């Protein structure tokens, strides 16, 4: 598919079921890419070249979790903004990362683009970044990271649900969605700003997901992007089996699409230590044997990794014990995405 370094890279994060930590992994993957770019480009990397896209239009909106459902929530929940951070640093980033945003609240979402309220993708992008603290008086911007949020509002989510009735059609016509998601991605690819785009997919498989994948496949076949597929699974036996089967289906040759640059099985910890070394080895062996039994599947681009449980992120997603609302966006301590390893490395 050409020289991988000359094209934009899109990371598709998917799971066959909800509640798997898919969004957490998508966020940490975006953070990892942003930090890597900062280290590579140094202090001149003031413009974000990593974009997180919340394509889970029916699910719990990442905007509410990370940014704020409305302006008042944004002001309450975000104590540090990009306007407050002026120093740039040239050093390794410790595993104590927080999120920061442009000072003015961005009310627009991808849904506004779908509805035709906005014609340009840049109008629905939320500008953000990462920072860490040396102490309570010394915050430093370490990398830039932008967000394309879906709407957290119930009426906007209804666009993607099927209405009761004889025809049982969704409010957002699938043909219109195909056109708009194609325009959305085309504008992103033509914009020189973003080299890395992480897409947080909806769980499972519906018409909208399939259309999004078809559009991405078209860009890939036309040699416009690199595509990386991440299958996120928990330690639930049923989920592990379903995720393995789903990955096998995607790996089998298909005349309608080319194999992606890479496929990665993500063993995602929802509880501390549940994917220990013995469990990982057992899971990888199971997947390896399934892949070896399918003679038509190439072994060259299949990897796995462990996403380590982050207690601070777990707590950050929830109210405290007294039921009080979260007052800031918080830090993610000791978050870690493991090293990608080949499924077929039996050492």
mmCIF file of C-alpha atoms in Angstrom:
data_model
loop_
_atom_site.group_PDB
_atom_site.id
_atom_site.type_symbol
_atom_site.label_atom_id
_atom_site.label_comp_id
_atom_site.label_asym_id
_atom_site.label_seq_id
_atom_site.Cartn_x
_atom_site.Cartn_y
_atom_site.Cartn_z
ATOM 1 C CA UNK A 1 0.000 0.000 0.000
ATOM 2 C CA UNK A 2 2.923 2.395 -0.500
ATOM 3 C CA UNK A 3 5.225 4.154 1.929
ATOM 4 C CA UNK A 4 3.507 4.132 5.332
ATOM 5 C CA UNK A 5 5.381 7.201 6.570
ATOM 6 C CA UNK A 6 4.027 9.427 3.783
ATOM 7 C CA UNK A 7 0.347 8.938 4.681
ATOM 8 C CA UNK A 8 -1.887 9.768 7.593
ATOM 9 C CA UNK A 9 -2.514 6.969 10.068
ATOM 10 C CA UNK A 10 -5.966 6.027 11.322
ATOM 11 C CA UNK A 11 -6.373 3.803 14.385
ATOM 12 C CA UNK A 12 -9.747 2.027 14.546
ATOM 13 C CA UNK A 13 -10.607 0.953 18.110
ATOM 14 C CA UNK A 14 -13.457 -1.564 18.304
ATOM 15 C CA UNK A 15 -15.060 -4.110 20.605
ATOM 16 C CA UNK A 16 -17.936 -6.512 20.039
ATOM 17 C CA UNK A 17 -19.531 -5.433 23.346
ATOM 18 C CA UNK A 18 -19.882 -2.283 25.381
ATOM 19 C CA UNK A 19 -18.266 -1.680 28.751
ATOM 20 C CA UNK A 20 -14.933 -3.152 27.675
ATOM 21 C CA UNK A 21 -12.782 -0.080 28.311
ATOM 22 C CA UNK A 22 -12.706 0.747 24.603
ATOM 23 C CA UNK A 23 -12.964 4.483 25.192
ATOM 24 C CA UNK A 24 -10.271 4.387 27.888
ATOM 25 C CA UNK A 25 -7.913 2.617 25.489
ATOM 26 C CA UNK A 26 -8.783 5.075 22.678
ATOM 27 C CA UNK A 27 -7.960 7.990 24.972
ATOM 28 C CA UNK A 28 -4.684 6.465 26.197
ATOM 29 C CA UNK A 29 -3.696 5.603 22.620
ATOM 30 C CA UNK A 30 -4.314 9.225 21.625
ATOM 31 C CA UNK A 31 -2.243 10.447 24.576
ATOM 32 C CA UNK A 32 0.562 8.029 23.709
ATOM 33 C CA UNK A 33 0.663 9.256 20.097
ATOM 34 C CA UNK A 34 0.598 12.919 21.160
ATOM 35 C CA UNK A 35 3.514 12.408 23.561
ATOM 36 C CA UNK A 36 5.489 10.517 20.927
ATOM 37 C CA UNK A 37 4.967 13.359 18.462
ATOM 38 C CA UNK A 38 6.008 15.922 21.066
ATOM 39 C CA UNK A 39 9.237 14.044 21.743
ATOM 40 C CA UNK A 40 9.914 13.787 18.004
ATOM 41 C CA UNK A 41 9.097 17.371 17.073
ATOM 42 C CA UNK A 42 10.216 19.174 20.234
ATOM 43 C CA UNK A 43 9.084 22.662 21.190
ATOM 44 C CA UNK A 44 7.973 23.486 17.639
ATOM 45 C CA UNK A 45 5.078 21.030 17.937
ATOM 46 C CA UNK A 46 2.585 23.612 19.210
ATOM 47 C CA UNK A 47 -0.168 22.522 16.797
ATOM 48 C CA UNK A 48 -1.951 19.246 17.540
ATOM 49 C CA UNK A 49 -1.356 16.582 14.932
ATOM 50 C CA UNK A 50 -3.302 13.911 16.833
ATOM 51 C CA UNK A 51 -7.107 13.857 16.767
ATOM 52 C CA UNK A 52 -9.441 11.720 18.904
ATOM 53 C CA UNK A 53 -12.799 11.051 17.182
ATOM 54 C CA UNK A 54 -15.778 9.880 19.231
ATOM 55 C CA UNK A 55 -17.721 7.827 16.671
ATOM 56 C CA UNK A 56 -19.792 6.016 19.314
ATOM 57 C CA UNK A 57 -22.802 8.190 18.537
ATOM 58 C CA UNK A 58 -25.311 6.140 20.545
ATOM 59 C CA UNK A 59 -23.166 5.555 23.622
ATOM 60 C CA UNK A 60 -22.103 7.551 26.645
ATOM 61 C CA UNK A 61 -20.640 10.708 25.139
ATOM 62 C CA UNK A 62 -16.950 11.215 25.803
ATOM 63 C CA UNK A 63 -17.635 14.952 25.739
ATOM 64 C CA UNK A 64 -19.493 14.779 29.063
ATOM 65 C CA UNK A 65 -16.698 12.749 30.639
ATOM 66 C CA UNK A 66 -13.666 14.658 29.373
ATOM 67 C CA UNK A 67 -14.910 18.138 28.571
ATOM 68 C CA UNK A 68 -18.314 19.123 29.927
ATOM 69 C CA UNK A 69 -21.843 18.772 28.594
ATOM 70 C CA UNK A 70 -22.359 22.525 28.521
ATOM 71 C CA UNK A 71 -20.485 25.751 29.254
ATOM 72 C CA UNK A 72 -21.284 25.798 32.965
ATOM 73 C CA UNK A 73 -20.077 22.213 33.388
ATOM 74 C CA UNK A 74 -16.928 23.074 31.426
ATOM 75 C CA UNK A 75 -16.109 26.003 33.712
ATOM 76 C CA UNK A 76 -16.708 23.858 36.804
ATOM 77 C CA UNK A 77 -14.870 20.768 35.656
ATOM 78 C CA UNK A 78 -11.868 22.309 33.939
ATOM 79 C CA UNK A 79 -9.611 24.266 36.243
ATOM 80 C CA UNK A 80 -6.702 24.461 33.786
ATOM 81 C CA UNK A 81 -6.968 25.548 30.144
ATOM 82 C CA UNK A 82 -4.428 25.961 27.389
ATOM 83 C CA UNK A 83 -4.494 29.732 27.948
ATOM 84 C CA UNK A 84 -3.186 29.137 31.476
ATOM 85 C CA UNK A 85 -0.185 27.113 30.343
ATOM 86 C CA UNK A 86 2.650 29.103 28.779
ATOM 87 C CA UNK A 87 5.836 27.114 29.408
ATOM 88 C CA UNK A 88 7.055 24.418 27.055
ATOM 89 C CA UNK A 89 9.454 21.734 28.196
ATOM 90 C CA UNK A 90 11.994 19.473 26.488
ATOM 91 C CA UNK A 91 12.086 16.335 28.591
ATOM 92 C CA UNK A 92 10.453 12.969 29.004
ATOM 93 C CA UNK A 93 6.894 13.077 30.261
ATOM 94 C CA UNK A 94 6.285 11.283 33.575
ATOM 95 C CA UNK A 95 3.216 9.015 33.887
ATOM 96 C CA UNK A 96 1.127 11.781 35.482
ATOM 97 C CA UNK A 97 -0.892 13.341 32.691
ATOM 98 C CA UNK A 98 -3.846 15.720 32.717
ATOM 99 C CA UNK A 99 -6.040 17.213 29.991
ATOM 100 C CA UNK A 100 -6.287 20.888 29.108
ATOM 101 C CA UNK A 101 -8.425 22.757 26.584
ATOM 102 C CA UNK A 102 -8.743 26.061 24.785
ATOM 103 C CA UNK A 103 -10.229 28.711 27.062
ATOM 104 C CA UNK A 104 -13.530 29.223 25.225
ATOM 105 C CA UNK A 105 -16.101 26.431 25.421
ATOM 106 C CA UNK A 106 -16.765 24.606 22.120
ATOM 107 C CA UNK A 107 -20.488 23.745 21.962
ATOM 108 C CA UNK A 108 -20.405 22.175 18.483
ATOM 109 C CA UNK A 109 -20.072 18.443 17.850
ATOM 110 C CA UNK A 110 -19.855 16.003 14.948
ATOM 111 C CA UNK A 111 -23.664 15.834 15.030
ATOM 112 C CA UNK A 112 -23.810 19.462 13.846
ATOM 113 C CA UNK A 113 -21.781 18.444 10.800
ATOM 114 C CA UNK A 114 -24.155 15.540 10.095
ATOM 115 C CA UNK A 115 -27.184 17.824 10.392
ATOM 116 C CA UNK A 116 -25.650 20.280 7.918
ATOM 117 C CA UNK A 117 -25.383 23.059 10.511
ATOM 118 C CA UNK A 118 -21.626 23.181 9.870
ATOM 119 C CA UNK A 119 -19.923 22.585 6.529
ATOM 120 C CA UNK A 120 -16.333 22.539 7.735
ATOM 121 C CA UNK A 121 -14.907 19.920 10.101
ATOM 122 C CA UNK A 122 -12.631 22.474 11.770
ATOM 123 C CA UNK A 123 -15.759 24.178 13.161
ATOM 124 C CA UNK A 124 -16.640 21.127 15.294
ATOM 125 C CA UNK A 125 -13.124 20.379 16.591
ATOM 126 C CA UNK A 126 -12.261 20.985 20.255
ATOM 127 C CA UNK A 127 -8.667 22.159 20.683
ATOM 128 C CA UNK A 128 -6.863 20.530 23.586
ATOM 129 C CA UNK A 129 -3.585 19.348 25.011
ATOM 130 C CA UNK A 130 -1.799 17.401 27.718
ATOM 131 C CA UNK A 131 0.069 18.689 30.744
ATOM 132 C CA UNK A 132 1.746 17.409 33.874
ATOM 133 C CA UNK A 133 2.544 19.047 37.190
ATOM 134 C CA UNK A 134 5.895 19.430 38.898
ATOM 135 C CA UNK A 135 4.006 20.881 41.842
ATOM 136 C CA UNK A 136 0.729 22.691 42.389
ATOM 137 C CA UNK A 137 2.171 25.986 41.135
ATOM 138 C CA UNK A 138 3.998 24.742 38.057
ATOM 139 C CA UNK A 139 1.933 23.251 35.226
ATOM 140 C CA UNK A 140 3.607 22.507 31.901
ATOM 141 C CA UNK A 141 2.123 21.882 28.481
ATOM 142 C CA UNK A 142 3.760 18.770 27.089
ATOM 143 C CA UNK A 143 1.787 17.888 23.953
ATOM 144 C CA UNK A 144 -1.193 18.899 21.840
ATOM 145 C CA UNK A 145 -4.269 16.731 21.295
ATOM 146 C CA UNK A 146 -7.551 17.726 19.654
ATOM 147 C CA UNK A 147 -10.984 16.133 19.992
ATOM 148 C CA UNK A 148 -13.997 15.611 17.716
ATOM 149 C CA UNK A 149 -16.796 14.881 20.173
ATOM 150 C CA UNK A 150 -20.213 13.423 19.443
ATOM 151 C CA UNK A 151 -23.193 15.077 21.086
ATOM 152 C CA UNK A 152 -24.114 14.022 24.639
ATOM 153 C CA UNK A 153 -27.734 15.123 24.182
ATOM 154 C CA UNK A 154 -30.483 12.492 24.032
ATOM 155 C CA UNK A 155 -32.263 14.088 21.067
ATOM 156 C CA UNK A 156 -29.062 14.011 19.028
ATOM 157 C CA UNK A 157 -28.476 10.363 19.878
ATOM 158 C CA UNK A 158 -31.964 9.567 18.568
ATOM 159 C CA UNK A 159 -30.624 10.330 15.083
ATOM 160 C CA UNK A 160 -29.006 6.903 15.152
ATOM 161 C CA UNK A 161 -31.844 4.874 16.691
ATOM 162 C CA UNK A 162 -34.641 3.124 14.847
ATOM 163 C CA UNK A 163 -38.112 4.583 15.374
ATOM 164 C CA UNK A 164 -41.070 2.339 16.088
ATOM 165 C CA UNK A 165 -43.382 2.032 13.093
ATOM 166 C CA UNK A 166 -44.015 0.128 9.913
ATOM 167 C CA UNK A 167 -40.769 1.120 8.206
ATOM 168 C CA UNK A 168 -38.680 1.242 11.392
ATOM 169 C CA UNK A 169 -36.089 3.536 9.800
ATOM 170 C CA UNK A 170 -33.535 5.593 11.767
ATOM 171 C CA UNK A 171 -33.953 9.366 11.889
ATOM 172 C CA UNK A 172 -30.555 9.778 10.192
ATOM 173 C CA UNK A 173 -30.823 8.227 6.746
ATOM 174 C CA UNK A 174 -27.982 5.767 6.168
ATOM 175 C CA UNK A 175 -27.309 7.211 2.718
ATOM 176 C CA UNK A 176 -26.968 10.711 4.174
ATOM 177 C CA UNK A 177 -24.685 9.366 6.885
ATOM 178 C CA UNK A 178 -22.501 7.714 4.223
ATOM 179 C CA UNK A 179 -22.142 11.045 2.428
ATOM 180 C CA UNK A 180 -21.449 13.089 5.559
ATOM 181 C CA UNK A 181 -18.989 10.691 7.194
ATOM 182 C CA UNK A 182 -17.171 10.518 3.870
ATOM 183 C CA UNK A 183 -16.975 14.321 3.732
ATOM 184 C CA UNK A 184 -15.891 14.450 7.368
ATOM 185 C CA UNK A 185 -12.981 12.058 6.844
ATOM 186 C CA UNK A 186 -12.038 13.548 3.471
ATOM 187 C CA UNK A 187 -11.645 17.000 5.028
ATOM 188 C CA UNK A 188 -9.518 15.546 7.831
ATOM 189 C CA UNK A 189 -7.252 13.799 5.349
ATOM 190 C CA UNK A 190 -6.840 16.943 3.236
ATOM 191 C CA UNK A 191 -6.005 19.016 6.322
ATOM 192 C CA UNK A 192 -2.247 18.964 6.876
ATOM 193 C CA UNK A 193 -2.802 19.367 10.616
ATOM 194 C CA UNK A 194 -3.509 15.776 11.679
ATOM 195 C CA UNK A 195 -1.085 12.915 11.041
ATOM 196 C CA UNK A 196 -2.767 10.529 13.502
ATOM 197 C CA UNK A 197 -6.528 10.012 13.903
ATOM 198 C CA UNK A 198 -7.883 7.671 16.600
ATOM 199 C CA UNK A 199 -11.492 6.577 15.987
ATOM 200 C CA UNK A 200 -13.426 5.330 19.012
ATOM 201 C CA UNK A 201 -15.969 3.064 17.285
ATOM 202 C CA UNK A 202 -19.389 2.042 18.618
ATOM 203 C CA UNK A 203 -19.478 -1.477 20.076
ATOM 204 C CA UNK A 204 -20.856 -4.325 18.023
ATOM 205 C CA UNK A 205 -21.842 -4.001 14.390
ATOM 206 C CA UNK A 206 -24.664 -1.863 12.983
ATOM 207 C CA UNK A 207 -25.315 -0.143 9.654
ATOM 208 C CA UNK A 208 -23.528 3.050 10.675
ATOM 209 C CA UNK A 209 -20.424 1.169 11.795
ATOM 210 C CA UNK A 210 -20.350 -0.798 8.564
ATOM 211 C CA UNK A 211 -20.663 2.368 6.468
ATOM 212 C CA UNK A 212 -17.837 4.032 8.396
ATOM 213 C CA UNK A 213 -15.609 0.995 7.800
ATOM 214 C CA UNK A 214 -16.526 0.990 4.091
ATOM 215 C CA UNK A 215 -15.491 4.632 3.776
ATOM 216 C CA UNK A 216 -12.196 3.946 5.558
ATOM 217 C CA UNK A 217 -11.609 0.907 3.328
ATOM 218 C CA UNK A 218 -12.095 3.094 0.260
ATOM 219 C CA UNK A 219 -9.480 5.593 1.446
ATOM 220 C CA UNK A 220 -7.154 2.696 2.226
ATOM 221 C CA UNK A 221 -7.601 0.978 -1.147
ATOM 222 C CA UNK A 222 -6.942 4.325 -2.847
ATOM 223 C CA UNK A 223 -3.644 4.519 -0.943
ATOM 224 C CA UNK A 224 -4.611 7.609 1.077
ATOM 225 C CA UNK A 225 -4.192 6.287 4.634
ATOM 226 C CA UNK A 226 -2.584 3.666 6.845
ATOM 227 C CA UNK A 227 -5.160 1.668 8.803
ATOM 228 C CA UNK A 228 -4.540 -0.009 12.168
ATOM 229 C CA UNK A 229 -7.256 -2.166 13.741
ATOM 230 C CA UNK A 230 -7.469 -2.607 17.540
ATOM 231 C CA UNK A 231 -9.822 -5.248 18.973
ATOM 232 C CA UNK A 232 -10.432 -4.566 22.669
ATOM 233 C CA UNK A 233 -11.374 -7.469 24.934
ATOM 234 C CA UNK A 234 -11.880 -8.001 28.647
ATOM 235 C CA UNK A 235 -11.058 -11.119 30.674
ATOM 236 C CA UNK A 236 -14.606 -12.417 30.316
ATOM 237 C CA UNK A 237 -14.564 -15.869 28.623
ATOM 238 C CA UNK A 238 -17.495 -15.066 26.362
ATOM 239 C CA UNK A 239 -15.982 -11.740 25.352
ATOM 240 C CA UNK A 240 -12.583 -13.306 24.645
ATOM 241 C CA UNK A 241 -14.156 -15.929 22.370
ATOM 242 C CA UNK A 242 -16.329 -13.378 20.559
ATOM 243 C CA UNK A 243 -13.450 -10.979 20.035
ATOM 244 C CA UNK A 244 -11.211 -13.742 18.670
ATOM 245 C CA UNK A 245 -13.915 -14.825 16.224
ATOM 246 C CA UNK A 246 -14.552 -11.227 15.140
ATOM 247 C CA UNK A 247 -10.833 -10.690 14.510
ATOM 248 C CA UNK A 248 -10.638 -13.929 12.489
ATOM 249 C CA UNK A 249 -13.503 -12.748 10.301
ATOM 250 C CA UNK A 250 -11.757 -9.433 9.641
ATOM 251 C CA UNK A 251 -8.460 -11.140 8.842
ATOM 252 C CA UNK A 252 -9.858 -13.522 6.251
ATOM 253 C CA UNK A 253 -9.233 -12.490 2.630
ATOM 254 C CA UNK A 254 -11.995 -10.358 1.136
ATOM 255 C CA UNK A 255 -12.104 -9.193 -2.466
ATOM 256 C CA UNK A 256 -13.773 -5.981 -1.322
ATOM 257 C CA UNK A 257 -10.916 -4.800 0.892
ATOM 258 C CA UNK A 258 -7.173 -4.999 1.380
ATOM 259 C CA UNK A 259 -5.575 -6.303 4.625
ATOM 260 C CA UNK A 260 -4.818 -3.391 6.961
ATOM 261 C CA UNK A 261 -1.312 -2.344 7.958
ATOM 262 C CA UNK A 262 -1.733 -4.011 11.336
ATOM 263 C CA UNK A 263 -4.239 -5.783 13.584
ATOM 264 C CA UNK A 264 -3.822 -5.714 17.365
ATOM 265 C CA UNK A 265 -5.682 -7.661 20.049
ATOM 266 C CA UNK A 266 -5.875 -5.481 23.162
ATOM 267 C CA UNK A 267 -6.205 -7.305 26.487
ATOM 268 C CA UNK A 268 -7.785 -4.549 28.539
ATOM 269 C CA UNK A 269 -7.728 -4.708 32.345
ATOM 270 C CA UNK A 270 -10.947 -3.561 34.007
ATOM 271 C CA UNK A 271 -9.551 -4.639 37.383
ATOM 272 C CA UNK A 272 -5.993 -4.400 38.586
ATOM 273 C CA UNK A 273 -3.896 -7.447 37.692
ATOM 274 C CA UNK A 274 -6.590 -9.560 36.007
ATOM 275 C CA UNK A 275 -4.425 -10.007 32.906
ATOM 276 C CA UNK A 276 -1.336 -11.369 34.657
ATOM 277 C CA UNK A 277 1.472 -13.026 32.692
ATOM 278 C CA UNK A 278 -0.040 -16.518 32.898
ATOM 279 C CA UNK A 279 -3.457 -15.286 31.732
ATOM 280 C CA UNK A 280 -1.950 -13.289 28.866
ATOM 281 C CA UNK A 281 0.099 -16.302 27.748
ATOM 282 C CA UNK A 282 -2.996 -18.494 27.822
ATOM 283 C CA UNK A 283 -5.064 -15.983 25.823
ATOM 284 C CA UNK A 284 -2.319 -15.414 23.252
ATOM 285 C CA UNK A 285 -1.810 -19.182 22.834
ATOM 286 C CA UNK A 286 -5.544 -19.618 22.227
ATOM 287 C CA UNK A 287 -5.580 -16.878 19.590
ATOM 288 C CA UNK A 288 -2.379 -18.171 17.981
ATOM 289 C CA UNK A 289 -3.836 -21.661 17.555
ATOM 290 C CA UNK A 290 -7.019 -20.264 16.037
ATOM 291 C CA UNK A 291 -5.004 -18.216 13.558
ATOM 292 C CA UNK A 292 -2.755 -21.157 12.653
ATOM 293 C CA UNK A 293 -5.820 -23.278 11.930
ATOM 294 C CA UNK A 294 -6.868 -20.773 9.257
ATOM 295 C CA UNK A 295 -4.473 -21.323 6.385
ATOM 296 C CA UNK A 296 -5.720 -18.276 4.479
ATOM 297 C CA UNK A 297 -4.678 -15.742 7.167
ATOM 298 C CA UNK A 298 -1.302 -13.988 6.970
ATOM 299 C CA UNK A 299 0.795 -14.000 10.139
ATOM 300 C CA UNK A 300 2.864 -10.917 9.422
ATOM 301 C CA UNK A 301 0.710 -8.077 10.753
ATOM 302 C CA UNK A 302 -1.053 -9.495 13.831
ATOM 303 C CA UNK A 303 0.011 -8.339 17.302
ATOM 304 C CA UNK A 304 -1.279 -8.090 20.848
ATOM 305 C CA UNK A 305 -0.768 -5.834 23.834
ATOM 306 C CA UNK A 306 -1.919 -5.394 27.405
ATOM 307 C CA UNK A 307 -3.596 -2.167 28.511
ATOM 308 C CA UNK A 308 -2.823 -1.796 32.213
ATOM 309 C CA UNK A 309 -5.669 -0.919 34.579
ATOM 310 C CA UNK A 310 -5.543 2.746 35.658
ATOM 311 C CA UNK A 311 -7.284 3.312 38.987
ATOM 312 C CA UNK A 312 -7.256 7.097 38.612
ATOM 313 C CA UNK A 313 -9.100 6.863 35.303
ATOM 314 C CA UNK A 314 -11.599 4.431 36.855
ATOM 315 C CA UNK A 315 -12.266 6.901 39.688
ATOM 316 C CA UNK A 316 -12.252 9.842 37.313
ATOM 317 C CA UNK A 317 -15.167 8.307 35.398
ATOM 318 C CA UNK A 318 -17.299 8.147 38.539
ATOM 319 C CA UNK A 319 -18.600 10.408 41.278
ATOM 320 C CA UNK A 320 -16.952 10.139 44.662
ATOM 321 C CA UNK A 321 -18.484 8.182 47.550
ATOM 322 C CA UNK A 322 -20.486 11.170 48.768
ATOM 323 C CA UNK A 323 -22.140 11.597 45.382
ATOM 324 C CA UNK A 324 -20.433 14.915 44.731
ATOM 325 C CA UNK A 325 -19.796 15.955 41.159
ATOM 326 C CA UNK A 326 -16.255 15.842 39.825
ATOM 327 C CA UNK A 327 -14.635 19.271 40.166
ATOM 328 C CA UNK A 328 -11.761 18.943 37.724
ATOM 329 C CA UNK A 329 -10.577 16.833 34.843
ATOM 330 C CA UNK A 330 -7.928 15.219 37.038
ATOM 331 C CA UNK A 331 -4.772 13.340 36.207
ATOM 332 C CA UNK A 332 -4.188 9.829 34.933
ATOM 333 C CA UNK A 333 -1.370 8.343 37.023
ATOM 334 C CA UNK A 334 0.442 5.181 36.041
ATOM 335 C CA UNK A 335 -1.558 4.714 32.866
ATOM 336 C CA UNK A 336 0.248 2.411 30.503
ATOM 337 C CA UNK A 337 -0.224 0.853 27.092
ATOM 338 C CA UNK A 338 1.944 -2.222 26.811
ATOM 339 C CA UNK A 339 4.408 -2.927 24.023
ATOM 340 C CA UNK A 340 2.874 -4.441 20.900
ATOM 341 C CA UNK A 341 4.166 -7.980 20.378
ATOM 342 C CA UNK A 342 3.693 -10.461 17.578
ATOM 343 C CA UNK A 343 1.051 -13.117 18.194
ATOM 344 C CA UNK A 344 3.369 -15.642 16.553
ATOM 345 C CA UNK A 345 6.405 -14.929 18.741
ATOM 346 C CA UNK A 346 6.220 -17.973 21.025
ATOM 347 C CA UNK A 347 9.119 -16.949 23.253
#
